[in-house]
Amino acid sequence: MPPATPAANFSTLPLVVVHAASKFSFPSAARGILTFAIPSVFTPSPTKAVSSRPIDPQIAAQRASTDCLDGLRGVAAFAVMIFHYSCLVYPNIRDAYGYKGNTNLLQLPGVKIWYSGGFMVFLFFVISGYVLSARAIRLMLRRDRDRILPVLSSMTFRRVVRLGLPSLIMSFISFLCQRAQLLEKPWPHYVPGLRGDIRFYYENLCDLFTFYKWGQFHIYYLPPLWTIAVEFRCSMILFLLLLGIARCRTGPRLLIEALVFVDTMLHERWDLGCFVLGLLAAEIHVGTQEAESQRTKEEGLLHNADATDSFQYYGGADATNQRRRRILKKLGIWACFIVGMYLGSVPTAHTCQTPGYSMLCKFVSHDEKWRYIALPGSFLIIFAILYLPVLQRPLVSPAARYLGRVSYALYLVHELVNMLMGKGIRRAAWALLGSTGMMFHVGFLVGLAFYVSLCLWLADMFMRAVDIPSTNLARWLEEKCVDKS
């Protein structure tokens, strides 16, 4: 049979369209849309049976450490959402307890941190530094250097699609909302009309994924995207750093990482400093895990060789000293967590006029002093969480794990919902409940509950419609492009 010509293929196109139209059913389409609209938390997960299978305890411990960071990322995204909704109602939310006699208990150190949107960005970046480098660090410690290049190549290749496609789609949705006059007119240098809108949108996106501009920028269509631009650039630098130190011994490697961190501070690159601190956290934590794994193997061999000697090894003064060291170590880690919570509660406004933090400002020479106070706080909190199971448990709870899954989608979706509906939600709540006295705050909380529910629902759908397919697309593109010979 002769092959079909392009003209023949084209002539059959109407038949294909007619056949597809004949199969289309509005009830089935509506049923599919309603099914998709059900949040994933209410639908059975096909991976539960797989995840419940018994695994090696060491692998389980390693997985638990990264699972708790996923949960922490979800909690941070949730806190950013709360902050962006609240800051327009409570302008003093950026201040802290003690500023000009402020006695609001909700702004005490350790409490304020839970809705501090600025500090949560530091947690995002340090977590990314840890997660992106942990696997490569583990391979370095195991001297499995042949696998480091494929790992770094894979992460670098997929990063732009993984970060960029959801950001591009969400910003385009915002662009369509602006064209429909659902948002205020852009600024600055805005020229009305379709051509002006397209040009302004293009100019906003130009700085998103580029290596040529490292200054902070504001994208009108989706302001939180500035952190995605930082995430992309800093992750590329992190991959380059990991490639450069891949063959180094542990001592020189740690020295190089420390020098790079000092350089980021000298050049006021707090953002890149967060990623390097995440890398250092991975060095410490993964190194501890690998040393513990090796020690467990050696002790197992010792126990099999001579059970009596093994018992003596753990007995007497040795056991007492080990117990004392464990207690001191745990107290030290708790101290790190408490200090980190205090530093993380730093006010983003009037930092140097706030009691306590004004003293810390004297040790910071940079312009945005609060950032360089928050920076070590983010590292100390994550460091403590990695070593304290009592802090990990709430972060691996079902609620935290769900927030971790939808964290990227929630971060992208919430601000557009806030720009479109935030003011209307608050006004409706106050119109229903009143806006004077205590009812002002009650109305705010009722509106906040509705806003949070709406954002989580939309983020869940965005995760399934865009975020997960973007990850799969990045993996598919890599498989198609990589030379496997």
Short mmCIF file of C-alpha atoms in Angstrom, two decimals:
data_model
loop_
_atom_site.label_atom_id
_atom_site.label_comp_id
_atom_site.label_asym_id
_atom_site.label_seq_id
_atom_site.Cartn_x
_atom_site.Cartn_y
_atom_site.Cartn_z
CA MET A 1 0.00 0.00 0.00
CA PRO A 2 1.48 3.39 -0.98
CA PRO A 3 2.12 5.82 1.87
CA ALA A 4 -0.51 8.46 2.45
CA THR A 5 0.28 11.87 1.02
CA PRO A 6 0.02 15.07 3.10
CA ALA A 7 -2.99 16.08 0.98
CA ALA A 8 -4.69 12.79 1.81
CA ASN A 9 -3.95 13.23 5.52
CA PHE A 10 -5.35 16.76 5.39
CA SER A 11 -8.51 15.56 3.67
CA THR A 12 -9.23 13.14 6.52
CA LEU A 13 -8.90 15.87 9.17
CA PRO A 14 -12.60 16.89 9.00
CA LEU A 15 -13.57 13.25 9.53
CA VAL A 16 -11.38 13.08 12.63
CA VAL A 17 -12.92 16.29 13.98
CA VAL A 18 -16.44 15.03 13.30
CA HIS A 19 -15.65 11.71 15.00
CA ALA A 20 -14.23 13.47 18.06
CA ALA A 21 -17.25 15.78 18.22
CA SER A 22 -19.60 12.81 18.04
CA LYS A 23 -17.88 11.25 21.03
CA PHE A 24 -18.07 14.47 23.08
CA SER A 25 -20.66 14.51 25.83
CA PHE A 26 -21.45 17.51 28.01
CA PRO A 27 -22.50 15.38 31.00
CA SER A 28 -19.26 13.38 30.89
CA ALA A 29 -17.22 16.58 30.47
CA ALA A 30 -19.00 18.19 33.41
CA ARG A 31 -18.46 15.04 35.47
CA GLY A 32 -14.75 15.12 34.62
CA ILE A 33 -14.45 18.77 35.63
CA LEU A 34 -16.25 18.17 38.92
CA THR A 35 -14.04 15.17 39.63
CA PHE A 36 -10.93 17.22 38.93
CA ALA A 37 -12.21 19.97 41.23
CA ILE A 38 -12.21 17.60 44.21
CA PRO A 39 -9.02 18.34 46.22
CA SER A 40 -6.46 15.56 46.08
CA VAL A 41 -6.51 15.29 49.88
CA PHE A 42 -10.02 13.80 49.60
CA THR A 43 -9.14 11.27 46.91
CA PRO A 44 -7.28 7.98 47.51
CA SER A 45 -3.59 8.11 46.65
CA PRO A 46 -2.28 5.29 44.44
CA THR A 47 1.14 5.61 46.07
CA LYS A 48 0.03 4.74 49.60
CA ALA A 49 0.43 1.01 49.08
CA VAL A 50 3.94 1.54 47.77
CA SER A 51 4.99 3.97 50.50
CA SER A 52 3.77 1.59 53.25
CA ARG A 53 6.20 -1.15 52.24
CA PRO A 54 8.97 -1.84 54.78
CA ILE A 55 12.27 -0.20 53.89
CA ASP A 56 15.76 -0.16 55.34
CA PRO A 57 15.85 1.83 58.63
CA GLN A 58 18.79 3.93 57.44
CA ILE A 59 16.98 4.84 54.21
CA ALA A 60 13.87 5.61 56.27
CA ALA A 61 15.88 7.99 58.48
CA GLN A 62 17.37 9.74 55.45
CA ARG A 63 13.94 10.08 53.85
CA ALA A 64 12.42 11.41 57.10
CA SER A 65 14.97 14.24 57.20
CA THR A 66 14.00 15.47 53.73
CA ASP A 67 10.29 14.85 54.35
CA CYS A 68 10.37 17.21 57.32
CA LEU A 69 11.98 19.89 55.13
CA ASP A 70 9.18 19.43 52.57
CA GLY A 71 6.72 19.96 55.39
CA LEU A 72 8.61 23.03 56.56
CA ARG A 73 8.50 24.44 53.03
CA GLY A 74 4.74 23.93 53.02
CA VAL A 75 4.35 25.67 56.38
CA ALA A 76 6.49 28.55 55.10
CA ALA A 77 4.34 28.94 51.97
CA PHE A 78 1.24 28.93 54.19
CA ALA A 79 2.77 31.65 56.38
CA VAL A 80 3.58 33.80 53.33
CA MET A 81 -0.05 33.51 52.23
CA ILE A 82 -1.25 34.65 55.69
CA PHE A 83 1.20 37.55 55.68
CA HIS A 84 0.22 38.88 52.26
CA TYR A 85 -3.47 38.79 53.16
CA SER A 86 -2.92 40.41 56.56
CA CYS A 87 -0.39 43.15 55.83
CA LEU A 88 -2.95 45.41 54.14
CA VAL A 89 -5.27 45.23 57.15
CA TYR A 90 -2.62 45.49 59.86
CA PRO A 91 0.12 47.82 58.56
CA ASN A 92 2.13 47.39 61.78
CA ILE A 93 2.50 43.65 61.19
CA ARG A 94 6.13 44.20 60.19
CA ASP A 95 6.99 45.72 63.58
CA ALA A 96 7.95 43.70 66.65
CA TYR A 97 7.22 43.69 70.35
CA GLY A 98 8.85 46.59 72.17
CA TYR A 99 8.97 49.09 69.31
CA LYS A 100 7.61 52.42 70.62
CA GLY A 101 6.06 50.67 73.59
CA ASN A 102 4.33 47.99 71.51
CA THR A 103 2.99 45.32 73.89
CA ASN A 104 1.13 43.14 71.38
CA LEU A 105 1.86 39.57 72.47
CA LEU A 106 1.39 38.33 68.90
CA GLN A 107 4.54 40.25 67.96
CA LEU A 108 6.76 38.63 70.57
CA PRO A 109 9.88 36.82 69.29
CA GLY A 110 8.96 33.21 68.63
CA VAL A 111 5.34 34.14 67.89
CA LYS A 112 5.87 36.73 65.18
CA ILE A 113 7.91 34.29 63.13
CA TRP A 114 4.81 32.24 62.25
CA TYR A 115 3.43 34.99 60.02
CA SER A 116 6.68 36.67 59.01
CA GLY A 117 6.57 36.47 55.22
CA GLY A 118 10.01 37.99 54.77
CA PHE A 119 11.73 35.40 56.95
CA MET A 120 9.97 32.52 55.23
CA VAL A 121 11.82 33.40 52.03
CA PHE A 122 15.08 32.67 53.88
CA LEU A 123 13.73 29.26 54.87
CA PHE A 124 12.79 28.58 51.23
CA PHE A 125 16.31 29.34 50.04
CA VAL A 126 18.18 27.43 52.77
CA ILE A 127 15.91 24.41 52.24
CA SER A 128 16.61 24.57 48.49
CA GLY A 129 20.34 24.73 49.18
CA TYR A 130 20.09 21.60 51.31
CA VAL A 131 17.78 19.59 49.05
CA LEU A 132 19.62 20.41 45.82
CA SER A 133 23.03 19.49 47.24
CA ALA A 134 22.29 16.58 49.60
CA ARG A 135 22.45 13.82 46.98
CA ALA A 136 25.68 15.10 45.45
CA ILE A 137 27.24 15.47 48.91
CA ARG A 138 26.26 11.90 49.77
CA LEU A 139 27.96 10.64 46.60
CA MET A 140 31.09 12.66 47.44
CA LEU A 141 31.24 11.16 50.93
CA ARG A 142 30.85 7.68 49.47
CA ARG A 143 33.53 8.49 46.87
CA ASP A 144 31.06 7.51 44.15
CA ARG A 145 32.26 10.34 41.93
CA ASP A 146 31.26 8.71 38.64
CA ARG A 147 27.60 9.37 39.46
CA ILE A 148 28.01 13.01 40.54
CA LEU A 149 28.15 14.45 37.02
CA PRO A 150 24.94 12.70 35.84
CA VAL A 151 23.15 13.87 39.01
CA LEU A 152 24.24 17.50 38.62
CA SER A 153 23.56 17.44 34.88
CA SER A 154 20.04 16.11 35.46
CA MET A 155 19.19 18.72 38.10
CA THR A 156 20.60 21.57 36.00
CA PHE A 157 18.75 20.45 32.87
CA ARG A 158 15.38 20.11 34.58
CA ARG A 159 15.59 23.20 36.77
CA VAL A 160 14.46 25.81 34.26
CA VAL A 161 11.39 23.80 33.19
CA ARG A 162 10.56 22.83 36.76
CA LEU A 163 10.64 26.43 37.98
CA GLY A 164 9.81 28.28 34.79
CA LEU A 165 6.74 26.64 33.30
CA PRO A 166 4.42 27.01 36.34
CA SER A 167 5.65 30.60 36.82
CA LEU A 168 5.07 31.43 33.17
CA ILE A 169 1.56 29.96 33.15
CA MET A 170 0.55 31.70 36.38
CA SER A 171 1.91 35.05 35.21
CA PHE A 172 0.05 34.65 31.90
CA ILE A 173 -3.19 34.01 33.79
CA SER A 174 -2.53 37.25 35.67
CA PHE A 175 -1.87 38.99 32.34
CA LEU A 176 -5.25 37.82 31.06
CA CYS A 177 -6.89 39.12 34.24
CA GLN A 178 -5.28 42.50 33.66
CA ARG A 179 -6.47 42.52 30.04
CA ALA A 180 -9.98 41.79 31.34
CA GLN A 181 -9.58 44.85 33.61
CA LEU A 182 -9.83 42.74 36.75
CA LEU A 183 -6.56 44.20 38.03
CA GLU A 184 -5.40 47.77 38.37
CA LYS A 185 -3.37 49.28 35.54
CA PRO A 186 0.30 48.32 35.52
CA TRP A 187 3.08 50.69 36.45
CA PRO A 188 5.47 52.25 35.58
CA HIS A 189 6.01 53.04 31.85
CA TYR A 190 2.63 51.57 30.94
CA VAL A 191 1.14 52.28 27.51
CA PRO A 192 -2.58 51.32 27.21
CA GLY A 193 -3.75 48.94 24.51
CA LEU A 194 -3.06 45.35 23.50
CA ARG A 195 0.38 46.10 22.08
CA GLY A 196 1.34 48.07 25.19
CA ASP A 197 0.09 45.27 27.45
CA ILE A 198 2.04 42.61 25.56
CA ARG A 199 5.20 44.70 25.59
CA PHE A 200 4.86 45.45 29.29
CA TYR A 201 4.28 41.76 30.06
CA TYR A 202 7.34 40.80 28.02
CA GLU A 203 9.49 43.38 29.81
CA ASN A 204 8.31 42.01 33.14
CA LEU A 205 9.33 38.48 32.19
CA CYS A 206 12.71 39.40 30.71
CA ASP A 207 14.39 39.55 34.10
CA LEU A 208 12.85 36.33 35.39
CA PHE A 209 15.22 33.73 33.91
CA THR A 210 18.41 35.53 33.01
CA PHE A 211 21.97 35.52 34.32
CA TYR A 212 22.68 39.10 33.36
CA LYS A 213 20.74 40.97 36.05
CA TRP A 214 21.12 40.10 39.71
CA GLY A 215 19.30 43.06 41.21
CA GLN A 216 15.89 42.63 42.80
CA PHE A 217 12.98 43.42 40.53
CA HIS A 218 9.24 43.77 40.81
CA ILE A 219 7.00 41.92 38.37
CA TYR A 220 3.61 43.56 38.32
CA TYR A 221 1.65 40.53 37.18
CA LEU A 222 2.77 38.31 40.06
CA PRO A 223 5.02 40.02 42.66
CA PRO A 224 6.17 36.79 44.43
CA LEU A 225 7.92 35.71 41.21
CA TRP A 226 10.97 37.74 42.25
CA THR A 227 11.90 34.86 44.57
CA ILE A 228 11.60 32.35 41.72
CA ALA A 229 14.12 34.38 39.72
CA VAL A 230 16.48 34.34 42.71
CA GLU A 231 15.87 30.61 43.19
CA PHE A 232 16.85 29.90 39.58
CA ARG A 233 20.03 31.96 39.56
CA CYS A 234 21.27 30.80 42.94
CA SER A 235 20.57 27.14 42.14
CA MET A 236 22.67 27.44 38.98
CA ILE A 237 25.55 28.90 41.02
CA LEU A 238 25.10 26.11 43.57
CA PHE A 239 25.35 23.44 40.87
CA LEU A 240 28.51 25.09 39.56
CA LEU A 241 29.99 25.12 43.07
CA LEU A 242 29.12 21.45 43.59
CA LEU A 243 30.76 20.58 40.27
CA GLY A 244 33.91 22.44 41.26
CA ILE A 245 34.29 20.71 44.64
CA ALA A 246 33.10 17.25 43.55
CA ARG A 247 36.59 15.71 43.72
CA CYS A 248 37.76 17.50 46.86
CA ARG A 249 38.35 15.83 50.21
CA THR A 250 36.00 16.80 53.03
CA GLY A 251 38.34 19.28 54.74
CA PRO A 252 39.22 21.36 51.66
CA ARG A 253 35.60 21.13 50.50
CA LEU A 254 34.28 22.64 53.73
CA LEU A 255 36.93 25.35 53.59
CA ILE A 256 35.95 26.31 50.04
CA GLU A 257 32.27 26.43 50.99
CA ALA A 258 33.03 28.62 53.99
CA LEU A 259 35.08 31.00 51.83
CA VAL A 260 32.28 31.20 49.26
CA PHE A 261 29.85 32.10 52.05
CA VAL A 262 32.18 34.83 53.30
CA ASP A 263 32.39 36.16 49.75
CA THR A 264 28.59 36.28 49.48
CA MET A 265 28.49 38.35 52.67
CA LEU A 266 31.21 40.73 51.47
CA HIS A 267 29.24 41.34 48.27
CA GLU A 268 25.87 41.60 50.08
CA ARG A 269 24.44 38.53 48.34
CA TRP A 270 22.27 37.30 51.20
CA ASP A 271 20.24 35.22 48.73
CA LEU A 272 23.21 33.19 47.53
CA GLY A 273 24.40 33.03 51.14
CA CYS A 274 21.19 31.16 52.02
CA PHE A 275 21.95 28.50 49.40
CA VAL A 276 25.52 28.11 50.62
CA LEU A 277 24.27 27.73 54.20
CA GLY A 278 21.90 25.04 52.92
CA LEU A 279 24.91 23.34 51.33
CA LEU A 280 26.81 23.52 54.63
CA ALA A 281 23.79 22.09 56.45
CA ALA A 282 23.79 19.20 53.97
CA GLU A 283 27.53 18.66 54.53
CA ILE A 284 27.01 18.43 58.29
CA HIS A 285 23.80 16.41 58.30
CA VAL A 286 24.56 14.00 55.46
CA GLY A 287 28.07 13.57 56.86
CA THR A 288 26.56 12.66 60.24
CA GLN A 289 24.20 10.17 58.59
CA GLU A 290 27.00 8.52 56.63
CA ALA A 291 29.24 8.32 59.72
CA GLU A 292 26.38 6.82 61.74
CA SER A 293 25.70 4.30 58.99
CA GLN A 294 29.35 3.27 58.90
CA ARG A 295 29.50 3.03 62.70
CA THR A 296 26.37 0.87 62.77
CA LYS A 297 27.93 -1.55 60.28
CA GLU A 298 31.15 -1.75 62.30
CA GLU A 299 29.30 -2.30 65.58
CA GLY A 300 27.22 -5.01 63.93
CA LEU A 301 30.39 -6.79 62.85
CA LEU A 302 31.84 -6.39 66.35
CA HIS A 303 28.70 -7.80 67.92
CA ASN A 304 28.72 -10.79 65.59
CA ALA A 305 32.39 -11.41 66.31
CA ASP A 306 32.14 -11.40 70.11
CA ALA A 307 28.92 -10.60 71.94
CA THR A 308 30.71 -10.32 75.30
CA ASP A 309 33.21 -7.73 74.04
CA SER A 310 30.39 -5.83 72.39
CA PHE A 311 28.49 -5.70 75.69
CA GLN A 312 31.58 -4.42 77.50
CA TYR A 313 32.05 -1.80 74.82
CA TYR A 314 28.70 -0.26 75.72
CA GLY A 315 28.97 -0.70 79.47
CA GLY A 316 30.44 1.14 82.43
CA ALA A 317 32.04 4.56 82.16
CA ASP A 318 31.82 4.55 78.36
CA ALA A 319 28.04 4.36 78.45
CA THR A 320 27.87 7.17 81.02
CA ASN A 321 30.13 9.41 78.95
CA GLN A 322 28.14 8.71 75.82
CA ARG A 323 24.90 9.51 77.64
CA ARG A 324 26.37 12.78 78.92
CA ARG A 325 27.59 13.74 75.45
CA ARG A 326 24.17 13.01 73.97
CA ILE A 327 22.47 15.23 76.56
CA LEU A 328 24.92 18.08 75.98
CA LYS A 329 24.53 17.71 72.23
CA LYS A 330 20.74 17.84 72.49
CA LEU A 331 20.87 20.89 74.77
CA GLY A 332 23.19 22.60 72.29
CA ILE A 333 20.84 21.88 69.39
CA TRP A 334 17.87 23.20 71.36
CA ALA A 335 19.88 26.35 72.08
CA CYS A 336 20.47 26.71 68.33
CA PHE A 337 16.73 26.41 67.71
CA ILE A 338 15.82 29.02 70.34
CA VAL A 339 18.41 31.48 69.02
CA GLY A 340 17.22 30.80 65.47
CA MET A 341 13.61 31.52 66.45
CA TYR A 342 14.66 34.81 68.00
CA LEU A 343 16.71 35.86 64.98
CA GLY A 344 13.95 34.71 62.63
CA SER A 345 11.46 36.96 64.42
CA VAL A 346 13.45 40.04 63.41
CA PRO A 347 11.13 42.86 62.32
CA THR A 348 11.44 43.90 58.69
CA ALA A 349 10.51 47.47 59.65
CA HIS A 350 12.22 49.64 62.28
CA THR A 351 14.72 46.86 62.97
CA CYS A 352 17.34 49.06 64.58
CA GLN A 353 14.76 50.88 66.74
CA THR A 354 13.43 47.67 68.29
CA PRO A 355 14.83 46.61 71.70
CA GLY A 356 17.12 43.61 71.40
CA TYR A 357 17.50 43.77 67.65
CA SER A 358 18.96 47.27 67.89
CA MET A 359 21.98 45.69 69.58
CA LEU A 360 22.38 43.19 66.75
CA CYS A 361 22.25 46.01 64.19
CA LYS A 362 25.59 47.25 65.53
CA PHE A 363 27.26 44.10 64.20
CA VAL A 364 25.77 44.43 60.69
CA SER A 365 27.27 46.85 58.18
CA HIS A 366 24.87 46.15 55.30
CA ASP A 367 21.96 48.36 54.30
CA GLU A 368 19.11 45.89 54.82
CA LYS A 369 20.21 44.89 58.29
CA TRP A 370 17.23 42.69 59.05
CA ARG A 371 18.19 40.30 56.25
CA TYR A 372 21.61 39.63 57.75
CA ILE A 373 20.05 39.03 61.15
CA ALA A 374 17.48 36.64 59.71
CA LEU A 375 20.08 34.77 57.62
CA PRO A 376 21.82 32.88 60.48
CA GLY A 377 18.42 32.35 62.10
CA SER A 378 17.16 30.38 59.11
CA PHE A 379 20.24 28.15 59.18
CA LEU A 380 19.98 27.50 62.93
CA ILE A 381 16.29 26.57 62.72
CA ILE A 382 16.81 24.12 59.86
CA PHE A 383 19.93 22.70 61.50
CA ALA A 384 17.97 22.05 64.71
CA ILE A 385 15.03 20.49 62.88
CA LEU A 386 17.34 18.07 61.09
CA TYR A 387 18.61 16.74 64.44
CA LEU A 388 15.55 16.91 66.73
CA PRO A 389 12.86 14.28 66.02
CA VAL A 390 10.42 16.13 68.28
CA LEU A 391 10.53 19.04 65.80
CA GLN A 392 10.31 16.74 62.80
CA ARG A 393 7.10 14.99 63.88
CA PRO A 394 4.68 17.89 63.26
CA LEU A 395 6.42 18.56 59.93
CA VAL A 396 5.78 15.02 58.69
CA SER A 397 2.14 15.02 59.79
CA PRO A 398 -0.46 14.56 57.02
CA ALA A 399 -1.37 18.26 57.08
CA ALA A 400 2.25 19.41 56.77
CA ARG A 401 3.01 16.86 54.06
CA TYR A 402 0.01 18.06 52.08
CA LEU A 403 1.16 21.67 52.42
CA GLY A 404 4.57 20.53 51.23
CA ARG A 405 3.07 18.97 48.09
CA VAL A 406 1.10 22.09 47.18
CA SER A 407 3.69 24.60 48.45
CA TYR A 408 4.93 25.78 45.04
CA ALA A 409 1.42 26.01 43.61
CA LEU A 410 0.17 27.78 46.74
CA TYR A 411 3.02 30.27 46.56
CA LEU A 412 2.16 31.10 42.95
CA VAL A 413 -1.63 31.13 43.28
CA HIS A 414 -2.26 32.97 46.54
CA GLU A 415 -1.14 36.45 45.50
CA LEU A 416 -3.31 36.56 42.37
CA VAL A 417 -6.30 35.50 44.50
CA ASN A 418 -5.35 38.24 46.95
CA MET A 419 -5.14 40.87 44.20
CA LEU A 420 -8.42 39.77 42.63
CA MET A 421 -10.55 38.97 45.65
CA GLY A 422 -8.75 39.84 48.88
CA LYS A 423 -10.34 43.24 49.35
CA GLY A 424 -13.78 41.93 48.38
CA ILE A 425 -13.55 39.02 50.83
CA ARG A 426 -12.65 41.34 53.70
CA ARG A 427 -15.42 43.80 52.86
CA ALA A 428 -18.00 41.02 52.64
CA ALA A 429 -16.97 39.63 56.03
CA TRP A 430 -17.14 43.06 57.67
CA ALA A 431 -20.48 43.81 56.02
CA LEU A 432 -21.83 40.56 57.46
CA LEU A 433 -20.33 40.75 60.95
CA GLY A 434 -19.52 44.40 61.49
CA SER A 435 -16.28 46.36 61.33
CA THR A 436 -16.05 48.06 64.71
CA GLY A 437 -14.40 46.94 67.91
CA MET A 438 -13.81 43.23 68.31
CA MET A 439 -15.95 42.43 65.27
CA PHE A 440 -13.31 44.03 63.06
CA HIS A 441 -10.88 41.27 64.04
CA VAL A 442 -13.56 38.55 63.94
CA GLY A 443 -14.56 39.63 60.44
CA PHE A 444 -10.92 39.57 59.40
CA LEU A 445 -10.49 36.01 60.70
CA VAL A 446 -13.66 34.82 58.96
CA GLY A 447 -12.49 36.36 55.70
CA LEU A 448 -9.05 34.85 56.23
CA ALA A 449 -10.55 31.38 56.69
CA PHE A 450 -12.46 31.71 53.40
CA TYR A 451 -9.38 33.10 51.62
CA VAL A 452 -7.15 30.27 52.87
CA SER A 453 -9.69 27.62 51.84
CA LEU A 454 -10.05 29.14 48.38
CA CYS A 455 -6.29 29.41 47.87
CA LEU A 456 -5.68 25.82 48.97
CA TRP A 457 -8.41 24.55 46.63
CA LEU A 458 -7.08 26.49 43.64
CA ALA A 459 -3.48 25.56 44.47
CA ASP A 460 -4.43 21.89 44.62
CA MET A 461 -5.90 22.08 41.11
CA PHE A 462 -2.94 24.10 39.83
CA MET A 463 -0.57 21.50 41.29
CA ARG A 464 -2.30 18.68 39.40
CA ALA A 465 -2.89 20.65 36.20
CA VAL A 466 0.45 22.45 35.89
CA ASP A 467 3.02 21.74 38.61
CA ILE A 468 3.15 17.94 38.41
CA PRO A 469 2.94 17.88 34.58
CA SER A 470 5.81 20.39 34.48
CA THR A 471 7.94 18.03 36.54
CA ASN A 472 7.02 15.14 34.27
CA LEU A 473 7.71 17.24 31.17
CA ALA A 474 11.17 18.16 32.46
CA ARG A 475 11.93 14.49 33.07
CA TRP A 476 10.60 13.52 29.62
CA LEU A 477 12.66 16.20 27.88
CA GLU A 478 15.75 15.01 29.69
CA GLU A 479 15.16 11.42 28.60
CA LYS A 480 14.73 12.54 24.98
CA CYS A 481 17.78 14.80 24.92
CA VAL A 482 20.35 12.88 26.96
CA ASP A 483 22.84 10.69 25.12
CA LYS A 484 22.60 7.31 26.87
CA SER A 485 25.44 5.66 24.97
#
